[in-house]
CSV table of C-alpha atoms (C1' of nucleotides) in Angstrom, one decimal:
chain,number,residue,atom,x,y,z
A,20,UNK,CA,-23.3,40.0,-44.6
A,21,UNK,CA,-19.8,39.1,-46.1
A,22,UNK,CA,-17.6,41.4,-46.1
A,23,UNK,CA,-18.0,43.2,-49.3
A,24,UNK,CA,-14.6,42.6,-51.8
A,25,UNK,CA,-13.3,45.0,-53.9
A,26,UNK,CA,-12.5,42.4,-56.6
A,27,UNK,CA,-16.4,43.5,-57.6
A,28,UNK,CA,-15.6,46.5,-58.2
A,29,UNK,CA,-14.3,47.0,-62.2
A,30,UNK,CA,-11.8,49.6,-60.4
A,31,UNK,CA,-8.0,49.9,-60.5
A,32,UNK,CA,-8.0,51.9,-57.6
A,33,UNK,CA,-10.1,48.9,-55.7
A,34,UNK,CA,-8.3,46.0,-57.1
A,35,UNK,CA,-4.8,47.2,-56.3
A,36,UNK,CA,-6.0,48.4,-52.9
A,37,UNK,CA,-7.4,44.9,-52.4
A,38,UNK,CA,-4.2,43.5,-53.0
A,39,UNK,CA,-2.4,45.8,-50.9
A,40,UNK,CA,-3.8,48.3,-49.3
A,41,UNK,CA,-3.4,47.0,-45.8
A,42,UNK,CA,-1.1,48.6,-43.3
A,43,UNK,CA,1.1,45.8,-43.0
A,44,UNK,CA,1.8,45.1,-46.4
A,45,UNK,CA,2.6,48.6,-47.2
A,46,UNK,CA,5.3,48.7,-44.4
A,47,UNK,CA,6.7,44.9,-45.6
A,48,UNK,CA,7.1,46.9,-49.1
A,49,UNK,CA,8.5,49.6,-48.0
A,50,UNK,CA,11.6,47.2,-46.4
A,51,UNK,CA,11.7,45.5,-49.5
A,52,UNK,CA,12.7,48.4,-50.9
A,53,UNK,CA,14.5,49.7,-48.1
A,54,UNK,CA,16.9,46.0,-48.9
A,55,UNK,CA,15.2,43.9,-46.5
A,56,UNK,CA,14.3,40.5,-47.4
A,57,UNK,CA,14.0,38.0,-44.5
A,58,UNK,CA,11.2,37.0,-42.5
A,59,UNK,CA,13.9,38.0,-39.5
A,60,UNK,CA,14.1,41.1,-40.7
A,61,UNK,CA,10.5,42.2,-41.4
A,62,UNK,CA,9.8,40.2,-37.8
A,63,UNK,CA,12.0,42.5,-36.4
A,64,UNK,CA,11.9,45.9,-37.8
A,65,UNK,CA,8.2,45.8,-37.4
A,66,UNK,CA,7.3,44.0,-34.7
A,67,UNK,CA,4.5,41.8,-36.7
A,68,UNK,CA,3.0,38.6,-35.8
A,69,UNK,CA,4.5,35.6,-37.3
A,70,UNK,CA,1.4,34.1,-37.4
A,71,UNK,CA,0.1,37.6,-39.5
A,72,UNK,CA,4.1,38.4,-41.2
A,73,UNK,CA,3.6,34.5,-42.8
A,74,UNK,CA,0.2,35.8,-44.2
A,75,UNK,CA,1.4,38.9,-45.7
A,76,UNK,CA,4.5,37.2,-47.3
A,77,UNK,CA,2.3,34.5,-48.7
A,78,UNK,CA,-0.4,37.0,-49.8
A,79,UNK,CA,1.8,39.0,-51.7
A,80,UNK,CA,3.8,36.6,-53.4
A,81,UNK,CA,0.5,34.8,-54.3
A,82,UNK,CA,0.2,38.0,-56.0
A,83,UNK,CA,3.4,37.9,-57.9
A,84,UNK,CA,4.3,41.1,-56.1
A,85,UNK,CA,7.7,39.3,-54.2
A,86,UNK,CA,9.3,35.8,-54.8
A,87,UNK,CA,10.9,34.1,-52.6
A,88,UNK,CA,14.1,31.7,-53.1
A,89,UNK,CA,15.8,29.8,-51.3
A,90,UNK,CA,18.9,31.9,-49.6
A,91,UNK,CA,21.2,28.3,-50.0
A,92,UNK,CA,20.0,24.3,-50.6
A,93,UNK,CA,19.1,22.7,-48.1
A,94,UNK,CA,18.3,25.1,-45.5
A,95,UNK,CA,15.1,26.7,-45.1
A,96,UNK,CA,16.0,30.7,-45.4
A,97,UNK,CA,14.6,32.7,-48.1
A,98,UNK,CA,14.7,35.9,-49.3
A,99,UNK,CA,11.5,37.6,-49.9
A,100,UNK,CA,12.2,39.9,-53.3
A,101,UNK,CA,10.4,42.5,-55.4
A,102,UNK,CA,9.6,41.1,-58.6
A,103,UNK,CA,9.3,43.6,-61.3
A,104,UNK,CA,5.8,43.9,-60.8
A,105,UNK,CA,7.0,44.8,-57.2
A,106,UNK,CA,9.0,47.3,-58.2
A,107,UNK,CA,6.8,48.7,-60.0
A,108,UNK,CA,5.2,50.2,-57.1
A,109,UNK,CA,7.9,52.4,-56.1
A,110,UNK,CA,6.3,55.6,-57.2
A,111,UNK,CA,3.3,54.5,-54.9
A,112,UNK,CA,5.8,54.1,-52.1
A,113,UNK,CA,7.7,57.0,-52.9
A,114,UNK,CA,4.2,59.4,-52.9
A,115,UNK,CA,2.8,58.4,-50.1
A,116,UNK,CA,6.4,58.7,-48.2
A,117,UNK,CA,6.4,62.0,-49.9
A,118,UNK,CA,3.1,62.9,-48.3
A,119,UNK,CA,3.6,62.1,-45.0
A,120,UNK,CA,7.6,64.0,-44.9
A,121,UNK,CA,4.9,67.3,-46.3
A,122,UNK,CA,1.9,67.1,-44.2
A,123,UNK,CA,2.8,65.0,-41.1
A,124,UNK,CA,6.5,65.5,-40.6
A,125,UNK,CA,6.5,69.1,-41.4
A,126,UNK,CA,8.1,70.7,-38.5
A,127,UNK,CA,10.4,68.1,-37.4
A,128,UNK,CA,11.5,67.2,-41.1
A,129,UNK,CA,11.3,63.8,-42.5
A,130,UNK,CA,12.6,61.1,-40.2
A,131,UNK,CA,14.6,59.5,-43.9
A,132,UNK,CA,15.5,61.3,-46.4
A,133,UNK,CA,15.5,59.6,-49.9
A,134,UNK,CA,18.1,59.9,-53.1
A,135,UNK,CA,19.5,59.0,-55.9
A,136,UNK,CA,22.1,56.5,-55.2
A,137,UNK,CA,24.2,57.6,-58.0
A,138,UNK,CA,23.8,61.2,-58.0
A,139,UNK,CA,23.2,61.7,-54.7
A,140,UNK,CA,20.8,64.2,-55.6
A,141,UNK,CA,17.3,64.0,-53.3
A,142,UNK,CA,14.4,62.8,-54.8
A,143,UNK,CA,11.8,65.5,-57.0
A,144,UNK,CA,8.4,65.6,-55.7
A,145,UNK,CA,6.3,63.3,-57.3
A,146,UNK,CA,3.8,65.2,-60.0
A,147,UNK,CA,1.3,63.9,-62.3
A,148,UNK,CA,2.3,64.9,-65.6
A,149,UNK,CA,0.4,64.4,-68.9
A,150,UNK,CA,2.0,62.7,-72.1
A,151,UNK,CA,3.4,65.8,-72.7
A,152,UNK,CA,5.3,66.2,-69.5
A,153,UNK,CA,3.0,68.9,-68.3
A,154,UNK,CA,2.5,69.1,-64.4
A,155,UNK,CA,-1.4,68.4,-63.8
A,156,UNK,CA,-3.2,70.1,-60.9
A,157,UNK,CA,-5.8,67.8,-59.6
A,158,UNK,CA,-8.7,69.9,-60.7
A,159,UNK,CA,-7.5,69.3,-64.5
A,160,UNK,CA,-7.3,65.3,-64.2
A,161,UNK,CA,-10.3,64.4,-66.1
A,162,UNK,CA,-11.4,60.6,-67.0
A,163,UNK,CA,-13.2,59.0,-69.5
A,164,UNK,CA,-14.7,55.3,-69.8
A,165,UNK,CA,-11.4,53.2,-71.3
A,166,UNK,CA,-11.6,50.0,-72.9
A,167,UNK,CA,-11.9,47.9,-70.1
A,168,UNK,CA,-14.8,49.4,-68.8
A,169,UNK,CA,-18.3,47.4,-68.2
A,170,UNK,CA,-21.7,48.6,-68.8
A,171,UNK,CA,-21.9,50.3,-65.3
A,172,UNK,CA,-18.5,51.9,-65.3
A,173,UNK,CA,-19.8,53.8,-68.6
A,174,UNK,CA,-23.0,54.8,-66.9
A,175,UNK,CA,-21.3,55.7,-64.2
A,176,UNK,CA,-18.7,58.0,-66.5
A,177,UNK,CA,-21.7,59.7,-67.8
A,178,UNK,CA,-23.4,60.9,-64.6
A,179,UNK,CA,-19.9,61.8,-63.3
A,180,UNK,CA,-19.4,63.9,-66.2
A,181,UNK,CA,-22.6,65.0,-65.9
A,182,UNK,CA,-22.4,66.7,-62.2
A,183,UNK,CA,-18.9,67.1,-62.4
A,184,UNK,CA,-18.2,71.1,-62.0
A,185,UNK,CA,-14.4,70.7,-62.1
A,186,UNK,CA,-14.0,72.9,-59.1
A,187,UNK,CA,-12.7,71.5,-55.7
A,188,UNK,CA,-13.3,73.0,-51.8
A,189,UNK,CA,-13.3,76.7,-52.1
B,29,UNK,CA,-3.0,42.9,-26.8
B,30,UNK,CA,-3.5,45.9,-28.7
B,31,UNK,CA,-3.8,46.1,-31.9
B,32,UNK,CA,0.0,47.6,-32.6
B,33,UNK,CA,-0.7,51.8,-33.6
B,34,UNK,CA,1.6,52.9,-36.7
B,35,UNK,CA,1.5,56.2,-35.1
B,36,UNK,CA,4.2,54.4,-33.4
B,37,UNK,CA,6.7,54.6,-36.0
B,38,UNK,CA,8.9,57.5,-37.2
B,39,UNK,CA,8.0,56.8,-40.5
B,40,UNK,CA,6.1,59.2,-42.7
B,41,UNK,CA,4.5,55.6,-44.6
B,42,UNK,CA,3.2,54.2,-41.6
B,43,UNK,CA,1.6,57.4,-40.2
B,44,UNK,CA,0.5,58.3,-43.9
B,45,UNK,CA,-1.0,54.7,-44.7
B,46,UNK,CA,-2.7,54.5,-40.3
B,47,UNK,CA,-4.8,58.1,-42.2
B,48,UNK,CA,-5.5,56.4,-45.5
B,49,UNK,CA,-4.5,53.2,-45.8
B,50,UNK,CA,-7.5,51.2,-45.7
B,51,UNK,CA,-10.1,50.7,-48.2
B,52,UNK,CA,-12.6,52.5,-48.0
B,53,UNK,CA,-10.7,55.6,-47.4
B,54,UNK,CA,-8.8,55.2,-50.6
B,55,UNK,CA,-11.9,54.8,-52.5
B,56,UNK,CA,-14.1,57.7,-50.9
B,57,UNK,CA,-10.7,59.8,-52.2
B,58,UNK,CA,-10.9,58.2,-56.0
B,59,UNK,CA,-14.6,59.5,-55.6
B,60,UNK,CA,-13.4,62.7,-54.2
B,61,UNK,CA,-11.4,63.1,-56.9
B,62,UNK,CA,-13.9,62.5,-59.9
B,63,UNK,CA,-15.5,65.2,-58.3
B,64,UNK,CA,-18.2,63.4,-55.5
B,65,UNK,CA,-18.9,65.2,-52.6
B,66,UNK,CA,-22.0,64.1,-51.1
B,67,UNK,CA,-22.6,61.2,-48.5
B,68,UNK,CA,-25.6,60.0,-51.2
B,69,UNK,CA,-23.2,60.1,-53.9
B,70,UNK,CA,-20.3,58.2,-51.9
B,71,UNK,CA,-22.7,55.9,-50.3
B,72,UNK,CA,-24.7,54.2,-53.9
B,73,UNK,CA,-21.0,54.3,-56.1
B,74,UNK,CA,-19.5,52.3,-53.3
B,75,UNK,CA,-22.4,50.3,-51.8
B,76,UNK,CA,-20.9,51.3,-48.2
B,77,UNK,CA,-23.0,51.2,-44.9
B,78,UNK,CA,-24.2,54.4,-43.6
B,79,UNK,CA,-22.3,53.4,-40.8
B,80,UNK,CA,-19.2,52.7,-41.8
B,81,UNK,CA,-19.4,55.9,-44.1
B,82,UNK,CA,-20.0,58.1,-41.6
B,83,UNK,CA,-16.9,56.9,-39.7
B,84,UNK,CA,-14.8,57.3,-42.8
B,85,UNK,CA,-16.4,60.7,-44.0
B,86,UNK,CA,-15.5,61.8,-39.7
B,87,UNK,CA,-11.8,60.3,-40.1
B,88,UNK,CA,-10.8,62.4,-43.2
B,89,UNK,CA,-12.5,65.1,-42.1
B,90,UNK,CA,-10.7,64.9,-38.6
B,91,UNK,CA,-7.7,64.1,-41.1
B,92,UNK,CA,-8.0,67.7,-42.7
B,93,UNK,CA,-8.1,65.4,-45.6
B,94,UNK,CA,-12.0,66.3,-46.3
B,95,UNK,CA,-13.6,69.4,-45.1
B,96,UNK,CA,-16.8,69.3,-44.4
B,97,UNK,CA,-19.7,72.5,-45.9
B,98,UNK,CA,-23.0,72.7,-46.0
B,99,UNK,CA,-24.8,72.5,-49.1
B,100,UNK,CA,-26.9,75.2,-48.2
B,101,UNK,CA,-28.4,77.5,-45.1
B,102,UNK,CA,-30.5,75.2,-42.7
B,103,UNK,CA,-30.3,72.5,-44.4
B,104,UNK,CA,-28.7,69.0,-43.5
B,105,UNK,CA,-26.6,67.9,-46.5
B,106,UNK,CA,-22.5,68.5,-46.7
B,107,UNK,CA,-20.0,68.7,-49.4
B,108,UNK,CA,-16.8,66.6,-48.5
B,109,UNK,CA,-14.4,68.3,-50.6
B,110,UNK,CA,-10.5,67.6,-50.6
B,111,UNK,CA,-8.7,70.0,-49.1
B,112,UNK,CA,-5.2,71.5,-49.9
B,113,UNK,CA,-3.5,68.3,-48.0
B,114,UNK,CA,-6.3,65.7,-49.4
B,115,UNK,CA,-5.8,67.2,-53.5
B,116,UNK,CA,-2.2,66.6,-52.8
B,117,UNK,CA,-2.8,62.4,-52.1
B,118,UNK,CA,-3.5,62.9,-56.1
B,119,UNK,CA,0.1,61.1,-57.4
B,120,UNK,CA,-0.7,58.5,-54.8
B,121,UNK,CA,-3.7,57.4,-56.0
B,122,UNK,CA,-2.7,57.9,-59.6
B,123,UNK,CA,0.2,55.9,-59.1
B,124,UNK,CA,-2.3,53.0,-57.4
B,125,UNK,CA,-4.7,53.0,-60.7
B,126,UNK,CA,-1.5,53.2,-63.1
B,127,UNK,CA,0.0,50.2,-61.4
B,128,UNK,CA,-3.5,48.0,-61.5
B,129,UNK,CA,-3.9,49.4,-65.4
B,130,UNK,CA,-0.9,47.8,-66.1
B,131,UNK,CA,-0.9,44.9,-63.9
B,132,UNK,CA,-4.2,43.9,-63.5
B,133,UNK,CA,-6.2,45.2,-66.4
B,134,UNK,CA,-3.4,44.2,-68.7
B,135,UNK,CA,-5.5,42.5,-71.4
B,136,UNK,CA,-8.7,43.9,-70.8
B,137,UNK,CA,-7.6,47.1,-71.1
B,138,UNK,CA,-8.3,49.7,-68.1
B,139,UNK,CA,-12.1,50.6,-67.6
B,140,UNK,CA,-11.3,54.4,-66.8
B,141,UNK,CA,-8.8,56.3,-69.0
B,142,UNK,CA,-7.4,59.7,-67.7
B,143,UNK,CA,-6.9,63.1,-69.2
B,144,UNK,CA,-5.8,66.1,-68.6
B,145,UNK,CA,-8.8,68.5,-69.3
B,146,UNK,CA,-7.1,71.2,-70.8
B,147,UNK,CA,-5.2,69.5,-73.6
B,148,UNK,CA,-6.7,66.1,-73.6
B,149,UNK,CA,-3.8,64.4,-73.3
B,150,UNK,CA,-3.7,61.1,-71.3
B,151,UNK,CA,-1.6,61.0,-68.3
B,152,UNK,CA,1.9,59.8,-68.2
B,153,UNK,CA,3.3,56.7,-66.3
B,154,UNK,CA,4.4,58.3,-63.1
B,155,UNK,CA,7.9,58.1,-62.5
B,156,UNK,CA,10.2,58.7,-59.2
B,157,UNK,CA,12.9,61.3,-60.5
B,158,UNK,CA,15.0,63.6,-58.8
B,159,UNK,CA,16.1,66.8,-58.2
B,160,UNK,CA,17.7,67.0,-61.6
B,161,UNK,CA,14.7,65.5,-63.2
B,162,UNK,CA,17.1,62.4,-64.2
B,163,UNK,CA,14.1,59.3,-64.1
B,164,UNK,CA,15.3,56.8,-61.3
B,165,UNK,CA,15.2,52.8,-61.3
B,166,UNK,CA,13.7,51.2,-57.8
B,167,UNK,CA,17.6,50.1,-57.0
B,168,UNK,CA,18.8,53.6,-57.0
B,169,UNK,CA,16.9,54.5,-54.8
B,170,UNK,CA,18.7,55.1,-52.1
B,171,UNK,CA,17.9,56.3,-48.3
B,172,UNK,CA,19.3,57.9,-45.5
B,173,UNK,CA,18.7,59.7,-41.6
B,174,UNK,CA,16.7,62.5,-42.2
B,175,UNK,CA,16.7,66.1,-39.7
B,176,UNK,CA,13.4,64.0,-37.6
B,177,UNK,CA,15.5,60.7,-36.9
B,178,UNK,CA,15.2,59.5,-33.7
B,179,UNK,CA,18.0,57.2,-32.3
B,180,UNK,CA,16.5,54.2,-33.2
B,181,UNK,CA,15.8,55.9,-36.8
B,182,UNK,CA,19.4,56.1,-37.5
B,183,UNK,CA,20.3,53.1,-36.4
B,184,UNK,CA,18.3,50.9,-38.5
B,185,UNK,CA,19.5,53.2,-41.4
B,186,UNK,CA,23.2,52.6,-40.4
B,187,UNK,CA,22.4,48.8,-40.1
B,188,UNK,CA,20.7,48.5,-43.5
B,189,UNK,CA,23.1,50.6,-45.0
B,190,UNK,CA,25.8,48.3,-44.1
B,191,UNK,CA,23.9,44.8,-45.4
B,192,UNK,CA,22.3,46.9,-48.5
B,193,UNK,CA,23.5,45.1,-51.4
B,194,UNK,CA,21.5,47.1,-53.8
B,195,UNK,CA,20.5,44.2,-55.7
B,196,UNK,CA,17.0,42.9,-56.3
B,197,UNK,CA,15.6,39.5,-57.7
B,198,UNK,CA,17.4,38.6,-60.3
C,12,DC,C1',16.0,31.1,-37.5
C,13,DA,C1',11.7,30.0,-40.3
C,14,DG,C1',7.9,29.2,-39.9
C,15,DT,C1',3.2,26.4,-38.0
C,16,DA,C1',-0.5,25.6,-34.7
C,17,DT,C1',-3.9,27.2,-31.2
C,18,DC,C1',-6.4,30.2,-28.8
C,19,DC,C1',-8.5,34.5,-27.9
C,20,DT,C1',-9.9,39.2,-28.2
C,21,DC,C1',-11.1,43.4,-30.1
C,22,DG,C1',-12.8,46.2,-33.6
C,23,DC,C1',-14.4,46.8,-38.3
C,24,DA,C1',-18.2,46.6,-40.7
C,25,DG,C1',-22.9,44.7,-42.1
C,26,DA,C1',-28.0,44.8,-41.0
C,27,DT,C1',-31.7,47.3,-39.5
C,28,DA,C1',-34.4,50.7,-37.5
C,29,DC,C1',-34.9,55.2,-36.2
C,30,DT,C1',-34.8,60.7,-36.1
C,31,DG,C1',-34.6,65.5,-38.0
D,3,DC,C1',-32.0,62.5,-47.9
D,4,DA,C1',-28.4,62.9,-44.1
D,5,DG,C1',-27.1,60.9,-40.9
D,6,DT,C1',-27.3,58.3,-35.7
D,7,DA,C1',-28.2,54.3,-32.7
D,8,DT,C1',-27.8,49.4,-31.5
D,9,DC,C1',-26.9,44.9,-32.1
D,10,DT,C1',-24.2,41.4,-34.0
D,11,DG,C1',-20.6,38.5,-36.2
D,12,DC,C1',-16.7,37.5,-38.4
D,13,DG,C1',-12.2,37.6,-39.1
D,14,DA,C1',-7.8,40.1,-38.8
D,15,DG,C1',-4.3,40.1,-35.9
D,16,DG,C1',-2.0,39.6,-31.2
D,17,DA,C1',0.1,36.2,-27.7
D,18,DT,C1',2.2,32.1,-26.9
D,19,DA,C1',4.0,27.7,-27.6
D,20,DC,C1',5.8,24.4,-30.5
D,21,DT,C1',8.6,21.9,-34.6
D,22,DG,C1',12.2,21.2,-38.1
DNA sequence: CAGTATCCTCGCAGATACTG
DNA sequence: CAGTATCTGCGAGGATACTG
């Protein structure tokens, strides 16, 4: 009957996607990063609700992911800013910006084009590398229960590992 | 009135996260990923409706994120298997699970650890780099029009450009 | 300009029952 | 077991007006 929350689910994946994995959130990051941090600006580069832009601002800095100060006393302007914990979803950002310039903006090219400030080199592809820097294809990512994990997530492991053939759509 | 369409933004992050960017989607992927393919299989890890899971299963398929095969000859059951464009959403949802391993699981510990199968090694933090390989922090990170801006594209990157600061929260 | 307050509508998703 | 069909509701999110 309720809408069923991820918070049940003893899931990284679901927890984070609970937190923000909502369209609007995604985009309001994305301008954070972009150097955006007024309710003006989001209001205005996305064409979001106030009602819904108040929400998103309050949800994620509920969940530590911006903070918001006071642009100067006494008036009521802030700047919405990524914490560090914020930040850290950059590579996030960047992969799914990544995927969308490969497989939706193929022909036309990517609408912005992303570097390093300092180099001016573009950004690498994003890769998922093992501890020893070694590029990973997804068919060699393998998991194991960790120490977090709850009864059901170690049943779970087993019968995954159990069925799990390693090979992906011929 | 209508709900506002993120197909209508030249922006490879809206049009990626309007494909994947709600819930369920991103977990039907995870699954995808551990090497699920089967609606049973999706349907009792995830506790979704038949419903709802059809719709999903039908949007990633339509997505050419999933492709649909038939178990067998004359019979009614599918594989949903990542295709070439779905395998490569792999950094993104790494990058998701790393961030809630770190900031969510923090004490616990994370409840799935992964590997790379061939070495056993466990994955490394993902990082955005660039061409040279040279690891970049979120504030050098830096953007500009790319070959499919529109008008409005490169003007909201000249008028960021000119009020980027480059600073975060301090 | 930064929000808050109301109202309303549409669509996602849950429940349940059914078919091949 | 793999879905489809219907019905229903709840709640996100849009529109609009208002306050400090």
């Amino acid at each position: 009957m309720t809408r069923t929350s991820l918070q049940d689910f003893n899931c990284s994946l679901a927890r984070t996607v609970d937190l923000i994995g909502d369209k609007w959130s995604l985009l309001i990051l994305r301008d954070a990063f972009y150097g955006y941090s007024q309710f003006s600006d989001f209001r205005n580069r996305l064409g979001i609700t106030p009602t819904v832009l108040t929400a998103r601002l309050q949800a994620l800095t509920n969940a530590g992911i911006l903070q918001r100060d006071q642009v100067r006393e006494g008036i009521d302007r802030h700047h919405y800013r990524l914490t560090a914990k914020g930040r850290d979803l950059l590579p996030t950002i960047i992969s799914l910006v990544q995927w969308g310039d490969k497989w939706i903006f193929e022909e036309e090219g990517p609408p912005i084009v992303l570097r390093n400030r300092q180099t001016g080199n573009a950004l690498a592809r994003m890769e998922v590398c093992d501890s020893a820097g070694k590029v990973l294809a997804p068919r060699n990512v393998t998991f194991e229960a960790g120490p977090g994990a709850t009864a059901e997530t170690r049943a779970a492991v087993r019968s995954a590992r159990a069925s799990d053939t390693g090979d992906t759509a011929k």
